Amino acid sequence: MPRLSYRKALTRALADEMTRDEAVFLLGEDIRVGASNVTPGLLKRFGPDRVLDTPLSEQAFTSFATGAALAGMRPVVEFQIPSLLFLVFEQIVNHAHKFPMMTGGQCAVPVTYLVPGSGSRTGWAGQHSDHPYSLFAHVGIVTVVPATPADAYGLLVSAIRHDDPVVVFAPAGALEVRDDVDFATLAPVPLGRGMVRRAGDDVTVVAVGHLVHDALAVAEELADQVSVEVFDPRTLYPFDIDALVDSVSRTGRLVVIDDSNRSCGIAAEIITSVLERVPLTAPPRRVTRPDGAVLPFSPALDRAVQPGRAALAAAIHHVTKDCP
Amino acid sequence: MTDADPARLYRTVRLIRRFEERAIALVRSGHIVGGIHPYLGQEGIAAGVCAALGDGDLVTGTHRGHGHVLAKGADPARMMAELCGRETGLNRGRGGSMHAADLSIGVLGANAIVGASPAILTGAVWAHRQRGNPVLGASFFGDGAVNEGMLLEAFNLAALWRVPVLLVCENNGYATTMPVAGAVAGTITGRAEAFGIPAVVVDGQDPEAVRQVTAAAVARMRDGGGPELVEARTYRFDAHHTFEHSVRLDYRPPQEVADGRSRDPVAIQGARLSPADRATIDAEVEATLDAAVAFALAGPEPDPAGALDHLYASGLTGRGGS
Ligand SMILES: Cc1ncc(C[n+]2csc(CCOP(=O)(O)OP(=O)(O)O)c2C)c(N)n1
């Protein structure tokens, strides 16, 4: 079976959607040569009118995409680094997201914002290592964080077909993941649908993005001590709370691991949403970046503020052993 | 439709003027909540520009946007209903004064974030043209907007990609209370020229002059030209917004206000008509606005159960707040 990398899955999704729908076009910095390695080859296939290199004008080209969407197109905007989302938060939140409501339903703004390489890229330091998905979930923008190549393909396809703005965070830590995939089985993955990646009985671990792989590894390591269920929400907004409640109703315990900051982060939201509906056997735990984290340069320091396997294992022990 | 008929132009400025006066009265009587930014004194710009555009062309407006929306042809009754927050409004009461939009006639909306809409308009015009629909666009913004970085980014994109958008700067001398001289280094036209965008200054108080300048620019743009900028010099007759009086701001010398008001676009365009023709149009506008106000006030308020209707075009619904 062919090996498909996460990165190539994104490229394939873009190409398939551009083939399927003339209204889909791409814009972003250096995408004609594919500097982030997600769009190589697309210029040759689809031409310069559908693969637009933009000047370094994030705010204008993000709103340009809004305008193009208002005129019936389906733009996909690629951002080279996640911090650029801070620059265009205004354009996405205040305009793209608000247009349908403010016009009383006169329009749709189907733009996809693709962020390949979000989160830490080890050694890229403070301004290149953010993972701001919680912000978008908070304002109510459809926010997806695929963990696997098949999901990267399927969620990006669904994002492009969706009639509202969608931010697709492709974590740097997942880009090199490769899976055996039968290309014929690649298909759209519905937005807002989570899945159990590994069944277990004692505790549910919710893991976001690349951390799904860490959670699976930790679950395997601890297999002789505790039976861990790993839940991958895939979409952070809207969140598949029903599926998670099902899982936690069986395990009675909850740990969330997510690569965003602690205060007002998605982990807090996930835990509260579960607690509103299910009594837990033990107090829940979350493993996140620290409050207000800025990623330090030194790889040792960078790792120290990222949620990792050791902290996850400790949290799992805490909710299972310390609160039997 | 490039409309050089002086009576049509007069009707538009008169309609905007009286719409604004009616709207201010409705603010004072509490029927319009939240206040408005009156366009009084600046009517000639929207009227002149839109008279030179085609029906299929697109416009974006500002927080002071009633004139832009009306001049492009929106129904005054549904517009007034929108200001009154009614279900019968252009935006079903979800947008109000600062977001009034009618996409069916190419009005992508008033936009309350200063300097935000030229980039949106540029994308919309570009997209239409990609699909073989040869439309143009006009984007209105104030003198305050020329200091917003994104506006200048939009100039660059429009020029680089030769997108035919008319950049219409309504220079009324102030951004809220900040005078142009205290805010704009260099010149407004210079901002455009730096991007290779042709720019002209026009007397914004003369609707016909605005129409002519726009018509010339539109002809060049239809011929394949890129963006152009028109700086229309104007004066805002009234306060920045309808609650300014309550905070008693003091920033415009009385003599300056008097001088500004002496150049009234409605009077200037009206002088091009016979008194009889003017009276006929005035009466017709009055009847239209009587009906508009009646329609607005008779419209139902939106059902609170639908407060989040239209939040998502996809039909997504989130969880409730309580
Ligand atoms: C980006 C932004 N900054 C500030 C404001 C608050 N504000 C609303 S209108 C206005 C003045 C705008 O001045 P100008 O562009 O000259 O337009 P005018 O009001 O004179 O028509 C300001 C500061 C805003 N809405 N958006």
PDB file of C-alpha atoms in Angstrom, chain A residues 141-316:
ATOM      1  CA  ILE A 141     -14.939  30.008  13.385  1.00  0.00           C
ATOM      2  CA  VAL A 142     -14.882  26.432  12.217  1.00  0.00           C
ATOM      3  CA  THR A 143     -11.492  25.215  13.390  1.00  0.00           C
ATOM      4  CA  VAL A 144      -9.933  21.909  12.438  1.00  0.00           C
ATOM      5  CA  VAL A 145      -6.660  20.292  13.491  1.00  0.00           C
ATOM      6  CA  PRO A 146      -6.083  17.068  11.585  1.00  0.00           C
ATOM      7  CA  ALA A 147      -3.753  14.493  13.103  1.00  0.00           C
ATOM      8  CA  THR A 148      -3.269  11.980  10.296  1.00  0.00           C
ATOM      9  CA  PRO A 149      -2.660  12.127   6.546  1.00  0.00           C
ATOM     10  CA  ALA A 150      -6.110  10.752   5.738  1.00  0.00           C
ATOM     11  CA  ASP A 151      -7.720  13.327   8.000  1.00  0.00           C
ATOM     12  CA  ALA A 152      -5.533  16.095   6.611  1.00  0.00           C
ATOM     13  CA  TYR A 153      -6.894  15.211   3.205  1.00  0.00           C
ATOM     14  CA  GLY A 154     -10.470  14.713   4.275  1.00  0.00           C
ATOM     15  CA  LEU A 155     -10.798  17.705   6.547  1.00  0.00           C
ATOM     16  CA  LEU A 156      -9.170  20.086   4.076  1.00  0.00           C
ATOM     17  CA  VAL A 157     -11.567  18.894   1.381  1.00  0.00           C
ATOM     18  CA  SER A 158     -14.529  19.461   3.689  1.00  0.00           C
ATOM     19  CA  ALA A 159     -13.196  22.866   4.710  1.00  0.00           C
ATOM     20  CA  ILE A 160     -13.018  23.957   1.076  1.00  0.00           C
ATOM     21  CA  ARG A 161     -16.564  22.754   0.423  1.00  0.00           C
ATOM     22  CA  HIS A 162     -17.934  24.371   3.569  1.00  0.00           C
ATOM     23  CA  ASP A 163     -19.952  27.553   3.120  1.00  0.00           C
ATOM     24  CA  ASP A 164     -18.386  29.436   6.049  1.00  0.00           C
ATOM     25  CA  PRO A 165     -14.804  30.375   6.876  1.00  0.00           C
ATOM     26  CA  VAL A 166     -12.703  27.464   8.153  1.00  0.00           C
ATOM     27  CA  VAL A 167      -9.224  27.553   9.645  1.00  0.00           C
ATOM     28  CA  VAL A 168      -7.193  24.416   9.046  1.00  0.00           C
ATOM     29  CA  PHE A 169      -4.254  24.083  11.422  1.00  0.00           C
ATOM     30  CA  ALA A 170      -1.729  21.556  10.210  1.00  0.00           C
ATOM     31  CA  PRO A 171       0.644  21.133  13.159  1.00  0.00           C
ATOM     32  CA  ALA A 172       4.338  21.169  12.371  1.00  0.00           C
ATOM     33  CA  GLY A 173       4.576  18.059  14.513  1.00  0.00           C
ATOM     34  CA  ALA A 174       2.250  16.161  12.192  1.00  0.00           C
ATOM     35  CA  LEU A 175       3.483  17.246   8.766  1.00  0.00           C
ATOM     36  CA  GLU A 176       5.986  14.426   8.463  1.00  0.00           C
ATOM     37  CA  VAL A 177       3.603  11.716   9.603  1.00  0.00           C
ATOM     38  CA  ARG A 178       3.214   9.035   6.942  1.00  0.00           C
ATOM     39  CA  ASP A 179       0.573   6.363   6.796  1.00  0.00           C
ATOM     40  CA  ASP A 180      -0.168   3.437   4.578  1.00  0.00           C
ATOM     41  CA  VAL A 181      -3.142   4.694   2.675  1.00  0.00           C
ATOM     42  CA  ASP A 182      -5.101   3.263  -0.165  1.00  0.00           C
ATOM     43  CA  PHE A 183      -5.611   6.436  -2.187  1.00  0.00           C
ATOM     44  CA  ALA A 184      -8.966   5.139  -3.351  1.00  0.00           C
ATOM     45  CA  THR A 185     -10.240   5.369   0.212  1.00  0.00           C
ATOM     46  CA  LEU A 186      -9.345   9.035   0.645  1.00  0.00           C
ATOM     47  CA  ALA A 187     -12.597  10.850   1.220  1.00  0.00           C
ATOM     48  CA  PRO A 188     -13.995  13.987   2.789  1.00  0.00           C
ATOM     49  CA  VAL A 189     -14.027  13.841   6.588  1.00  0.00           C
ATOM     50  CA  PRO A 190     -17.105  15.535   8.006  1.00  0.00           C
ATOM     51  CA  LEU A 191     -16.465  18.686  10.003  1.00  0.00           C
ATOM     52  CA  GLY A 192     -17.485  18.510  13.638  1.00  0.00           C
ATOM     53  CA  ARG A 193     -17.026  14.772  14.004  1.00  0.00           C
ATOM     54  CA  GLY A 194     -14.470  13.344  16.453  1.00  0.00           C
ATOM     55  CA  MET A 195     -13.321   9.764  16.667  1.00  0.00           C
ATOM     56  CA  VAL A 196     -11.946   7.262  19.113  1.00  0.00           C
ATOM     57  CA  ARG A 197      -8.436   6.435  17.902  1.00  0.00           C
ATOM     58  CA  ARG A 198      -7.847   3.748  20.480  1.00  0.00           C
ATOM     59  CA  ALA A 199     -10.400   2.063  22.695  1.00  0.00           C
ATOM     60  CA  GLY A 200      -9.838   1.830  26.439  1.00  0.00           C
ATOM     61  CA  ASP A 201     -11.743   1.465  29.696  1.00  0.00           C
ATOM     62  CA  ASP A 202     -10.072   3.468  32.451  1.00  0.00           C
ATOM     63  CA  VAL A 203      -9.577   6.989  31.171  1.00  0.00           C
ATOM     64  CA  THR A 204     -10.383   9.079  28.122  1.00  0.00           C
ATOM     65  CA  VAL A 205      -7.507  11.147  26.788  1.00  0.00           C
ATOM     66  CA  VAL A 206      -8.508  13.904  24.408  1.00  0.00           C
ATOM     67  CA  ALA A 207      -5.534  14.807  22.237  1.00  0.00           C
ATOM     68  CA  VAL A 208      -5.406  17.577  19.647  1.00  0.00           C
ATOM     69  CA  GLY A 209      -3.494  17.432  16.370  1.00  0.00           C
ATOM     70  CA  HIS A 210       0.015  15.972  16.457  1.00  0.00           C
ATOM     71  CA  LEU A 211      -0.510  15.151  20.139  1.00  0.00           C
ATOM     72  CA  VAL A 212      -2.812  12.338  19.063  1.00  0.00           C
ATOM     73  CA  HIS A 213       0.330  10.420  18.115  1.00  0.00           C
ATOM     74  CA  ASP A 214       1.911  11.157  21.476  1.00  0.00           C
ATOM     75  CA  ALA A 215      -1.247  10.089  23.274  1.00  0.00           C
ATOM     76  CA  LEU A 216      -1.337   6.819  21.332  1.00  0.00           C
ATOM     77  CA  ALA A 217       2.295   6.164  22.197  1.00  0.00           C
ATOM     78  CA  VAL A 218       1.718   6.874  25.881  1.00  0.00           C
ATOM     79  CA  ALA A 219      -1.387   4.682  25.893  1.00  0.00           C
ATOM     80  CA  GLU A 220       0.708   1.858  24.456  1.00  0.00           C
ATOM     81  CA  GLU A 221       3.489   2.396  26.997  1.00  0.00           C
ATOM     82  CA  LEU A 222       1.039   2.262  29.873  1.00  0.00           C
ATOM     83  CA  ALA A 223      -1.007  -0.573  28.440  1.00  0.00           C
ATOM     84  CA  ASP A 224      -0.081  -3.037  31.152  1.00  0.00           C
ATOM     85  CA  GLN A 225      -1.086  -0.591  33.906  1.00  0.00           C
ATOM     86  CA  VAL A 226      -4.056   1.322  32.605  1.00  0.00           C
ATOM     87  CA  SER A 227      -6.451   1.042  29.703  1.00  0.00           C
ATOM     88  CA  VAL A 228      -6.433   4.392  27.885  1.00  0.00           C
ATOM     89  CA  GLU A 229      -9.013   5.504  25.348  1.00  0.00           C
ATOM     90  CA  VAL A 230      -7.701   8.164  22.955  1.00  0.00           C
ATOM     91  CA  PHE A 231     -10.240  10.578  21.506  1.00  0.00           C
ATOM     92  CA  ASP A 232      -9.282  12.793  18.562  1.00  0.00           C
ATOM     93  CA  PRO A 233     -11.785  15.639  18.191  1.00  0.00           C
ATOM     94  CA  ARG A 234     -10.393  16.561  14.725  1.00  0.00           C
ATOM     95  CA  THR A 235     -12.619  19.634  14.695  1.00  0.00           C
ATOM     96  CA  LEU A 236     -12.327  21.970  17.691  1.00  0.00           C
ATOM     97  CA  TYR A 237     -15.262  24.125  16.685  1.00  0.00           C
ATOM     98  CA  PRO A 238     -17.908  22.862  16.444  1.00  0.00           C
ATOM     99  CA  PHE A 239     -16.778  20.239  18.933  1.00  0.00           C
ATOM    100  CA  ASP A 240     -18.183  16.717  18.839  1.00  0.00           C
ATOM    101  CA  ILE A 241     -19.197  16.771  22.469  1.00  0.00           C
ATOM    102  CA  ASP A 242     -21.688  13.925  22.116  1.00  0.00           C
ATOM    103  CA  ALA A 243     -19.006  11.475  21.021  1.00  0.00           C
ATOM    104  CA  LEU A 244     -16.728  12.561  23.843  1.00  0.00           C
ATOM    105  CA  VAL A 245     -19.509  12.292  26.406  1.00  0.00           C
ATOM    106  CA  ASP A 246     -20.106   8.731  25.185  1.00  0.00           C
ATOM    107  CA  SER A 247     -16.484   7.909  25.804  1.00  0.00           C
ATOM    108  CA  VAL A 248     -16.224   9.579  29.199  1.00  0.00           C
ATOM    109  CA  SER A 249     -19.511   8.028  30.307  1.00  0.00           C
ATOM    110  CA  ARG A 250     -17.761   4.670  29.949  1.00  0.00           C
ATOM    111  CA  THR A 251     -14.333   5.553  31.383  1.00  0.00           C
ATOM    112  CA  GLY A 252     -15.376   8.085  34.029  1.00  0.00           C
ATOM    113  CA  ARG A 253     -12.036   9.866  33.782  1.00  0.00           C
ATOM    114  CA  LEU A 254     -10.766  12.643  31.540  1.00  0.00           C
ATOM    115  CA  VAL A 255      -7.399  14.077  30.579  1.00  0.00           C
ATOM    116  CA  VAL A 256      -6.966  16.619  27.817  1.00  0.00           C
ATOM    117  CA  ILE A 257      -3.671  17.296  26.107  1.00  0.00           C
ATOM    118  CA  ASP A 258      -3.495  20.263  23.789  1.00  0.00           C
ATOM    119  CA  ASP A 259      -0.739  22.485  22.464  1.00  0.00           C
ATOM    120  CA  SER A 260      -2.224  25.854  23.305  1.00  0.00           C
ATOM    121  CA  ASN A 261      -1.958  28.068  26.348  1.00  0.00           C
ATOM    122  CA  ARG A 262      -3.681  27.093  29.539  1.00  0.00           C
ATOM    123  CA  SER A 263      -5.934  30.067  30.394  1.00  0.00           C
ATOM    124  CA  CYS A 264      -8.995  30.153  28.182  1.00  0.00           C
ATOM    125  CA  GLY A 265      -7.520  27.349  26.113  1.00  0.00           C
ATOM    126  CA  ILE A 266      -9.550  24.693  24.337  1.00  0.00           C
ATOM    127  CA  ALA A 267      -8.732  22.182  27.112  1.00  0.00           C
ATOM    128  CA  ALA A 268     -10.708  24.229  29.609  1.00  0.00           C
ATOM    129  CA  GLU A 269     -13.641  24.304  27.241  1.00  0.00           C
ATOM    130  CA  ILE A 270     -13.536  20.584  26.599  1.00  0.00           C
ATOM    131  CA  ILE A 271     -13.382  19.729  30.283  1.00  0.00           C
ATOM    132  CA  THR A 272     -16.221  22.057  31.224  1.00  0.00           C
ATOM    133  CA  SER A 273     -18.407  20.779  28.417  1.00  0.00           C
ATOM    134  CA  VAL A 274     -17.944  17.226  29.653  1.00  0.00           C
ATOM    135  CA  LEU A 275     -18.487  18.141  33.318  1.00  0.00           C
ATOM    136  CA  GLU A 276     -21.781  19.799  32.416  1.00  0.00           C
ATOM    137  CA  ARG A 277     -23.027  16.419  31.299  1.00  0.00           C
ATOM    138  CA  VAL A 278     -21.122  13.581  32.967  1.00  0.00           C
ATOM    139  CA  PRO A 279     -20.048  13.044  36.590  1.00  0.00           C
ATOM    140  CA  LEU A 280     -16.399  12.003  36.719  1.00  0.00           C
ATOM    141  CA  THR A 281     -14.785   9.477  39.031  1.00  0.00           C
ATOM    142  CA  ALA A 282     -11.731  11.688  39.451  1.00  0.00           C
ATOM    143  CA  PRO A 283     -11.052  15.376  38.925  1.00  0.00           C
ATOM    144  CA  PRO A 284     -10.032  15.945  35.292  1.00  0.00           C
ATOM    145  CA  ARG A 285      -6.548  17.077  34.271  1.00  0.00           C
ATOM    146  CA  ARG A 286      -5.236  19.100  31.397  1.00  0.00           C
ATOM    147  CA  VAL A 287      -1.776  19.106  29.902  1.00  0.00           C
ATOM    148  CA  THR A 288      -1.099  22.300  27.964  1.00  0.00           C
ATOM    149  CA  ARG A 289       1.418  25.011  27.351  1.00  0.00           C
ATOM    150  CA  PRO A 290       1.772  27.301  30.387  1.00  0.00           C
ATOM    151  CA  ASP A 291      -0.290  30.442  30.706  1.00  0.00           C
ATOM    152  CA  GLY A 292       0.707  33.093  28.199  1.00  0.00           C
ATOM    153  CA  ALA A 293       3.532  30.983  26.864  1.00  0.00           C
ATOM    154  CA  VAL A 294       6.079  32.410  24.456  1.00  0.00           C
ATOM    155  CA  LEU A 295       8.190  29.611  23.077  1.00  0.00           C
ATOM    156  CA  PRO A 296      11.851  30.076  23.983  1.00  0.00           C
ATOM    157  CA  PHE A 297      14.524  29.468  21.356  1.00  0.00           C
ATOM    158  CA  SER A 298      16.700  26.872  23.009  1.00  0.00           C
ATOM    159  CA  PRO A 299      15.345  23.448  22.061  1.00  0.00           C
ATOM    160  CA  ALA A 300      15.618  22.385  25.696  1.00  0.00           C
ATOM    161  CA  LEU A 301      13.479  25.318  26.782  1.00  0.00           C
ATOM    162  CA  ASP A 302      11.098  24.942  23.847  1.00  0.00           C
ATOM    163  CA  ARG A 303      10.390  21.348  24.848  1.00  0.00           C
ATOM    164  CA  ALA A 304       9.986  22.389  28.465  1.00  0.00           C
ATOM    165  CA  VAL A 305       6.893  24.470  27.713  1.00  0.00           C
ATOM    166  CA  GLN A 306       5.307  22.078  25.250  1.00  0.00           C
ATOM    167  CA  PRO A 307       2.867  19.498  26.495  1.00  0.00           C
ATOM    168  CA  GLY A 308       4.579  16.160  26.087  1.00  0.00           C
ATOM    169  CA  ARG A 309       4.441  12.469  26.784  1.00  0.00           C
ATOM    170  CA  ALA A 310       5.890  12.565  30.288  1.00  0.00           C
ATOM    171  CA  ALA A 311       3.390  15.144  31.466  1.00  0.00           C
ATOM    172  CA  LEU A 312       0.579  13.193  29.850  1.00  0.00           C
ATOM    173  CA  ALA A 313       1.645   9.955  31.517  1.00  0.00           C
ATOM    174  CA  ALA A 314       1.783  11.763  34.861  1.00  0.00           C
ATOM    175  CA  ALA A 315      -1.712  13.166  34.346  1.00  0.00           C
ATOM    176  CA  ILE A 316      -3.054   9.731  33.447  1.00  0.00           C
TER     177      ILE A 316
END
